[in-house]
N, CA, C and O of each residue as an XYZ file, in Angstrom:
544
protein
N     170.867     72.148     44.710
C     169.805     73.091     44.968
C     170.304     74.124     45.971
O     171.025     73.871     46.936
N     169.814     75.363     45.611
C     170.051     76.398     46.882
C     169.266     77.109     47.620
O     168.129     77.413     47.259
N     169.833     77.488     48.847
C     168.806     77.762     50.094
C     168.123     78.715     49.086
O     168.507     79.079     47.975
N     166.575     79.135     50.045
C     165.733     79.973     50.003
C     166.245     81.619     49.881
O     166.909     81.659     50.917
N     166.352     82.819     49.366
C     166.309     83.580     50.121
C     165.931     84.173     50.928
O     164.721     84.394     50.979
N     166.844     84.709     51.950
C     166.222     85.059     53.244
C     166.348     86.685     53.397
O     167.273     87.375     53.823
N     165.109     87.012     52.905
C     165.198     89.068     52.961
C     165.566     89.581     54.153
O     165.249     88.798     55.049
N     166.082     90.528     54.545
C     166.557     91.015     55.438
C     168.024     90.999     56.001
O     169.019     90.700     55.340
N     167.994     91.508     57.828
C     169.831     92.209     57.870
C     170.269     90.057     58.290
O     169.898     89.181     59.071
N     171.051     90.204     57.358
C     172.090     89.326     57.719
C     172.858     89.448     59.267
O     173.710     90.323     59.424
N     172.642     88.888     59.943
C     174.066     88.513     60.900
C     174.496     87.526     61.526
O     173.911     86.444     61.546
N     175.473     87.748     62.062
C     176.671     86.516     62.804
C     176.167     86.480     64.208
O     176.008     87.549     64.797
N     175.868     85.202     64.873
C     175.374     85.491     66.128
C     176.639     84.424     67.076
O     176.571     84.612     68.291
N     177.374     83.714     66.770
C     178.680     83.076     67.270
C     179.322     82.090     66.003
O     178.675     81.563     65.098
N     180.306     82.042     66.162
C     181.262     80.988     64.937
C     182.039     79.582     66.021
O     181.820     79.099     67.132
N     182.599     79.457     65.371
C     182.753     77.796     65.717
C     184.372     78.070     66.958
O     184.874     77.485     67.917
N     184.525     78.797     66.475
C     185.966     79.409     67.661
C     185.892     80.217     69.072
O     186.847     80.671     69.701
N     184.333     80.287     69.449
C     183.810     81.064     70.600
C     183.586     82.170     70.734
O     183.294     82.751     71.780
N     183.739     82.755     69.284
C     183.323     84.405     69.459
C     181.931     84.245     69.791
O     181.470     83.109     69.897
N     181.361     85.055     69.931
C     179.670     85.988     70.265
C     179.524     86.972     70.028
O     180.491     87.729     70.116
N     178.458     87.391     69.677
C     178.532     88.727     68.906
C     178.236     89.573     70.445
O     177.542     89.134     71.361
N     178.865     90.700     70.427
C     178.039     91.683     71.354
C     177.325     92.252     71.355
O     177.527     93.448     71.565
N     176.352     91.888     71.180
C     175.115     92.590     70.939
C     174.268     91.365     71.286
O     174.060     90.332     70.650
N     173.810     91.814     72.572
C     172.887     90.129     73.083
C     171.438     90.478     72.713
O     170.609     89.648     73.087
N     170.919     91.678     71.967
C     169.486     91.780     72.012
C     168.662     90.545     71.744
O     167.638     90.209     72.339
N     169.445     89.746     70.471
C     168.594     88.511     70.449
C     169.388     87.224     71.115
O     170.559     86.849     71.049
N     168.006     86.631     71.908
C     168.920     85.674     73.034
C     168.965     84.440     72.563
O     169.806     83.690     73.059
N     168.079     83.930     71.500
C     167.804     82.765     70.756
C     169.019     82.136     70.180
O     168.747     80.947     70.017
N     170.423     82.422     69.736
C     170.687     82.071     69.243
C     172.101     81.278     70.178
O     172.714     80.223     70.018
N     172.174     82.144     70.948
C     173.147     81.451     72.364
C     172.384     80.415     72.407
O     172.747     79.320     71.979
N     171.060     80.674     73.011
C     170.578     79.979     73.647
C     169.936     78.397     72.751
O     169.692     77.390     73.416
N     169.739     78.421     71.205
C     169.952     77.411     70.904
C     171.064     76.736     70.664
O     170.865     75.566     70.338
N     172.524     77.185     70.732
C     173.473     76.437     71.007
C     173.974     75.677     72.128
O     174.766     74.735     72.126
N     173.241     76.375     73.306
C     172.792     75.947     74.407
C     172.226     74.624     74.524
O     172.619     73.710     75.249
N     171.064     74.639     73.564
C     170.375     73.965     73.770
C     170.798     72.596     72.980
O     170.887     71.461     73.448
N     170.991     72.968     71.868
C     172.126     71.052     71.274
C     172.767     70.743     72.540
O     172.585     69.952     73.465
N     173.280     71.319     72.348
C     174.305     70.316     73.785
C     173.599     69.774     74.321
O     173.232     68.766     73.718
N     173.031     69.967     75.518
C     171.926     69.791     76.247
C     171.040     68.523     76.152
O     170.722     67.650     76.959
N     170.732     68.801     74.672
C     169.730     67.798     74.018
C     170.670     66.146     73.733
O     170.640     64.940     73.977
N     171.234     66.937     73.229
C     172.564     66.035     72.700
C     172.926     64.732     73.658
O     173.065     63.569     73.278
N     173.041     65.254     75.023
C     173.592     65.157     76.104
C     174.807     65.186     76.003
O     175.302     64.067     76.138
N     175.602     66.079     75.800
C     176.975     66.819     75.545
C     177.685     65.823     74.517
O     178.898     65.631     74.597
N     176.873     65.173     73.518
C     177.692     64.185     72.226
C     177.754     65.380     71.035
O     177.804     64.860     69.920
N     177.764     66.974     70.996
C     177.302     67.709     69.816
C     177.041     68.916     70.525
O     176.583     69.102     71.652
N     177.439     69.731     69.601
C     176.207     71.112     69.766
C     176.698     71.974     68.696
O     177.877     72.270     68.502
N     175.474     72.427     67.878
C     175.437     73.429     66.790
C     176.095     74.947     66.632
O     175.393     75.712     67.293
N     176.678     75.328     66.293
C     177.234     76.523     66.430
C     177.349     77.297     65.235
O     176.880     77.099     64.115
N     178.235     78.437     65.794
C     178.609     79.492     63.869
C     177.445     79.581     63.327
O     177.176     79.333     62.152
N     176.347     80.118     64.594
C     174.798     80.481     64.158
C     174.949     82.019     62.851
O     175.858     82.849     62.801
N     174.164     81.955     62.288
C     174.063     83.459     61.467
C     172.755     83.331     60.797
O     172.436     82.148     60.680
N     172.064     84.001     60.414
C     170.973     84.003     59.438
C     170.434     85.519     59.559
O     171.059     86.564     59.737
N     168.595     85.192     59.348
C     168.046     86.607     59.165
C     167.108     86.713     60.146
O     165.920     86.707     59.826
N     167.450     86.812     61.331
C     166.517     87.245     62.806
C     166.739     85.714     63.177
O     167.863     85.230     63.305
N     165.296     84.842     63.373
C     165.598     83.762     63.670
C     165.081     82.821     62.868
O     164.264     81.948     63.162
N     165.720     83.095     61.593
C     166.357     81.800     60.506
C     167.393     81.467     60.064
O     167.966     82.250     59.306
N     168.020     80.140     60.395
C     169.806     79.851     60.446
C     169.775     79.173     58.960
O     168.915     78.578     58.309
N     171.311     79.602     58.714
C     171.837     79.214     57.764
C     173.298     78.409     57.991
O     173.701     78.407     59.154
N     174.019     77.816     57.120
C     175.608     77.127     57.206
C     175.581     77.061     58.579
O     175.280     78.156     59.056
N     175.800     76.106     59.501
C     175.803     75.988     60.806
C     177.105     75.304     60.725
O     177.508     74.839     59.659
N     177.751     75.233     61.785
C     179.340     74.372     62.115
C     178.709     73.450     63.513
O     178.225     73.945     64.531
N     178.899     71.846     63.176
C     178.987     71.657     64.402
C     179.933     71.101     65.620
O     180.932     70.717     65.011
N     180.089     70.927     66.584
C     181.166     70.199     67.488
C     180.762     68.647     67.855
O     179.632     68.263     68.158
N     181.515     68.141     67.792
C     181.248     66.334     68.325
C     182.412     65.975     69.368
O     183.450     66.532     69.726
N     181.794     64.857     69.664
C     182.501     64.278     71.266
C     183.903     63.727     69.459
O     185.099     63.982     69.600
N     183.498     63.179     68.340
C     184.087     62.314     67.498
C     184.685     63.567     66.547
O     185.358     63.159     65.600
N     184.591     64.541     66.615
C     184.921     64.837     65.429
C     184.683     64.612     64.246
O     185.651     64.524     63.490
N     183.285     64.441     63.692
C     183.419     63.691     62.589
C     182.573     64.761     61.528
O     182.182     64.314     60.449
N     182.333     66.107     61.878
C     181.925     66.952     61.019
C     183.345     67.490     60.361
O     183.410     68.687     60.642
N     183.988     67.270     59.940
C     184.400     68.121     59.061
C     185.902     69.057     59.721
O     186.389     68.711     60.797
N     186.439     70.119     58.991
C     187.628     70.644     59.758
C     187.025     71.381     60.676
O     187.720     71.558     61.677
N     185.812     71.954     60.696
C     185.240     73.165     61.639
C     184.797     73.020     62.917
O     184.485     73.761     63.850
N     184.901     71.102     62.548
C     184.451     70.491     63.936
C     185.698     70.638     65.532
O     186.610     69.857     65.806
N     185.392     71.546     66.092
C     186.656     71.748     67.333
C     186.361     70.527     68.531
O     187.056     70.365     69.534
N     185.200     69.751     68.172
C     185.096     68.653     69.283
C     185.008     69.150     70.590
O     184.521     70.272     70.731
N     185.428     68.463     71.672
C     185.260     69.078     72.782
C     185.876     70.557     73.374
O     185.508     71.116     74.407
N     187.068     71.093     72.284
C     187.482     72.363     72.539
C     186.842     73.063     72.263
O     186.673     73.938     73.112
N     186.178     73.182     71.174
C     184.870     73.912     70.371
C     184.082     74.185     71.580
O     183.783     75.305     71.993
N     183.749     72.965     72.152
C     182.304     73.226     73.091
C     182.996     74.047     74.238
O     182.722     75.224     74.472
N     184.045     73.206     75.019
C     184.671     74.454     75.981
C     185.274     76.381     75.411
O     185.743     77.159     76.242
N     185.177     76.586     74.596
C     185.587     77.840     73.630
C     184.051     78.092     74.074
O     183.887     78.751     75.101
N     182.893     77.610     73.367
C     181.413     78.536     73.150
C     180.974     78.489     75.022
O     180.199     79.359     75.421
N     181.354     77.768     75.723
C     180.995     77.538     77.214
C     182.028     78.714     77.547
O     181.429     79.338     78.424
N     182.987     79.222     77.378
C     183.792     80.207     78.034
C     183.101     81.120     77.492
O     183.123     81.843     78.488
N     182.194     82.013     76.379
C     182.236     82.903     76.357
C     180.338     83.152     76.552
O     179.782     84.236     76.375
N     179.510     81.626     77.016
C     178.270     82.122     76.890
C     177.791     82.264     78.069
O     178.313     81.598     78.963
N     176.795     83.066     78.359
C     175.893     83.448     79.284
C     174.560     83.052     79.293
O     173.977     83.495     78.303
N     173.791     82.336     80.086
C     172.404     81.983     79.864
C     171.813     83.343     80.001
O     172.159     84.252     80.757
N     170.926     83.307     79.188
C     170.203     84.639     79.350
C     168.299     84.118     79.422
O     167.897     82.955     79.398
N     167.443     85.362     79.511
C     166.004     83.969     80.043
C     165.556     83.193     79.496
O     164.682     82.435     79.918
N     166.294     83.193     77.883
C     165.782     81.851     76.863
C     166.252     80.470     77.688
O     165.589     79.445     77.844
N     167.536     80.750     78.144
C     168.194     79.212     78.494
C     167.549     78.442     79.990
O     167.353     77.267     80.300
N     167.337     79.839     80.743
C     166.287     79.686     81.942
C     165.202     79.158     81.630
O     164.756     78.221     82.294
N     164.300     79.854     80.123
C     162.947     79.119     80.215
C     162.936     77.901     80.080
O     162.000     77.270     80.571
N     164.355     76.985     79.119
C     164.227     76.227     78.315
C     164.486     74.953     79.450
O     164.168     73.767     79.363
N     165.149     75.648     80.480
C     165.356     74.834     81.717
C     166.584     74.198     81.550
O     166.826     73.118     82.088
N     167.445     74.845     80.781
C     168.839     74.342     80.549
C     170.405     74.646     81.694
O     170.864     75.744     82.010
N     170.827     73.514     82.026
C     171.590     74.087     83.218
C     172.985     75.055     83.352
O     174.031     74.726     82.793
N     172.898     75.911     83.916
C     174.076     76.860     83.873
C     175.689     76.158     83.049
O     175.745     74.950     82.820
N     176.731     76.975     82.732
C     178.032     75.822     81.754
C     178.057     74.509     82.664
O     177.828     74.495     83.873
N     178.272     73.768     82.126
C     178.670     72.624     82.668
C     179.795     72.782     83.472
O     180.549     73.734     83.268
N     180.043     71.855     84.496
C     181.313     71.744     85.232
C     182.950     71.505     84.873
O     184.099     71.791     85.208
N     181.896     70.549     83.665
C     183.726     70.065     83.082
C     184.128     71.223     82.128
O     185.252     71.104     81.640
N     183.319     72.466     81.726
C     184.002     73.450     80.762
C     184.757     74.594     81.688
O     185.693     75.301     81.314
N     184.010     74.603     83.221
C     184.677     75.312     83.838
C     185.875     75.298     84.325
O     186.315     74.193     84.642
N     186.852     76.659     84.550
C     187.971     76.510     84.938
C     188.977     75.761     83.699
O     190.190     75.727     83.904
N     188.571     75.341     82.787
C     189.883     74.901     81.435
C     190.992     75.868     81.728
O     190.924     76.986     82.238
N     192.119     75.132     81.255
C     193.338     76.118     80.918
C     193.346     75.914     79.540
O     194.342     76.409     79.013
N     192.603     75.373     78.795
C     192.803     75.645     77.220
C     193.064     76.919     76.731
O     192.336     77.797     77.196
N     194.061     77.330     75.766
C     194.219     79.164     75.441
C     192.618     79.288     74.660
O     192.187     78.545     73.779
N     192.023     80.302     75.206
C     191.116     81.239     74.409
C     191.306     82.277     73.684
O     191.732     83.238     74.325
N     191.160     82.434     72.668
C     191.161     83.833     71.665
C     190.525     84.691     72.622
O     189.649     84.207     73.340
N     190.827     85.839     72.727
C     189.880     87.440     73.347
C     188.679     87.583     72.398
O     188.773     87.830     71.196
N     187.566     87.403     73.067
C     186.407     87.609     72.034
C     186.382     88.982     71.613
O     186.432     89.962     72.357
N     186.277     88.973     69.994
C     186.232     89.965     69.145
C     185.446     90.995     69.740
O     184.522     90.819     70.534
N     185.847     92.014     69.333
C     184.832     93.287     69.956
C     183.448     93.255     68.566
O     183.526     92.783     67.432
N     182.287     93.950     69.246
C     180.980     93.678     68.455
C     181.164     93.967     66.667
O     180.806     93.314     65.687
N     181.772     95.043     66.804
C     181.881     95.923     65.470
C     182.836     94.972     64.512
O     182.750     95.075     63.289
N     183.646     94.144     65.063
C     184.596     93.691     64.190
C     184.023     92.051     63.481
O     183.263     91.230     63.994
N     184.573     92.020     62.439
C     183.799     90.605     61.754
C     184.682     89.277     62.214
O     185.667     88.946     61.554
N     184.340     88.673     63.178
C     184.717     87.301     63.409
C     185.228     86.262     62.845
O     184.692     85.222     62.462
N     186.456     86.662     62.816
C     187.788     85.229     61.722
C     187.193     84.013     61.831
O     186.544     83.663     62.817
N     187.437     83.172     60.598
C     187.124     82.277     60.270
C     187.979     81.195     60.824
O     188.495     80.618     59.867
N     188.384     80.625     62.038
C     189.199     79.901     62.651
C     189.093     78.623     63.160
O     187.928     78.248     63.294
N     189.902     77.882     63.466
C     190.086     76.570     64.083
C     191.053     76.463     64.901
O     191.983     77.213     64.607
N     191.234     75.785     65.889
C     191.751     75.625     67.070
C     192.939     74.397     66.799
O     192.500     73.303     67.152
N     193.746     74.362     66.483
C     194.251     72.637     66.448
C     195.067     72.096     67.843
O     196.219     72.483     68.036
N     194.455     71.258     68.719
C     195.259     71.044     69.871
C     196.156     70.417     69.365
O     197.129     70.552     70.107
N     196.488     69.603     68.254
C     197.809     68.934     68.100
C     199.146     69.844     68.131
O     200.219     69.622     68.693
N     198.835     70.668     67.540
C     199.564     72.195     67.477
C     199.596     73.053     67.944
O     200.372     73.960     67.643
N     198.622     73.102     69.016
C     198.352     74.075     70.098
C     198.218     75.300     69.764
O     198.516     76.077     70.671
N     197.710     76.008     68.316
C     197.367     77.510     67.564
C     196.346     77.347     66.630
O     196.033     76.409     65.898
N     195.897     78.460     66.812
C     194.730     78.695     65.611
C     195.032     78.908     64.484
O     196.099     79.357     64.063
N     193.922     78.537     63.797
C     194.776     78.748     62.174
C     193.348     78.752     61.155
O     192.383     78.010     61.338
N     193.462     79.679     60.149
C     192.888     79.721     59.367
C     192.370     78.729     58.701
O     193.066     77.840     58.209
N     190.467     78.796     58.571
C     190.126     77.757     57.691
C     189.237     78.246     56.379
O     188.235     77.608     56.054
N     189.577     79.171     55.803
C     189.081     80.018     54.907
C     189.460     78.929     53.724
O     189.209     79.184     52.546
C-alpha cells in the first residue's frame, strides 16, 4: 500500500548525516528530532525529517544498536544532528534540555553543513572506515 498524498511544497528539513536545512522558519521539525531522543532517553531519535509543512514522510532513524537499517549512524548519527542543532522555542516549550554533554566537544569529522539552496547528499558515516559514503 502507498502513503497518502500529501498536496503541497515538499521539503527536506534534516537527513540522517546532520545536515539542516537553513531556513529555520519552521521549528517543529528540529525540534521533533529533539524530541525522540529525549523521549527515547537517548536509546533513538528520528531524523531525515521531510514532508509537507508538518506532515513527515520516510524518516531514518539512529539507535544506541544499530538495528535500523544502513541509514542507521547510531550514536554518530545522534552526535552529527547534536552538532548542527539549535533549540529554538519549540524545544524550550517542550522542556527539552539544551545538546547533551556527551555530544559536546566530539572530535568525530563532521561534513560542513550544506548551504540552504543546495540538496542534501544522501550519506552515511562509516566509523569502521572513518569516510562517508554514499547510500543511494
Amino acid at each position: 500500500q502507498c502513503e497518502e498524498w500529501m498536496p503541497g511544497y515538499f521539503n527536506k528539513h534534516n537527513n540522517n548525516a546532520g545536515w539542516c536545512e537553513g531556513d529555520l522558519s519552521r521549528n517543529t521539525p528540529q525540534a521533533f528530532s529533539h524530541f525522540t531522543y529525549a523521549f527515547s532517553k537517548g536509546r533513538c531519535m528520528v531524523v531525515d525529517i521531510q514532508g509537507v509543512e508538518d506532515r513527515y514522510t520516510d524518516p531514518q532513524v539512529h539507535s544506541l544498536d544499530r538495528r535500523f537499517g544502513v541509514g542507521d549512524g547510531g550514536t554518530e548519527g545522534m552526535t552529527l544532528f547534536f552538532r548542527t542543532h539549535r533549540c529554538s522555542p519549540v524545544c524550550v516549550g517542550l522542556g527539552l534540555s539544551p545538546v547533551p554533554e556527551k555530544f559536546s566537544g566530539t572530535q568525530m569529522p563532521v561534513r560542513p553543513r550544506s548551504p540552504s539552496s543546495a540538496a542534501p547528499a544522501v550519506t552515511a558515516f562509516r566509523p569502521s572506515k572513518g569516510v562517508w559514503t554514499s547510500v543511494a
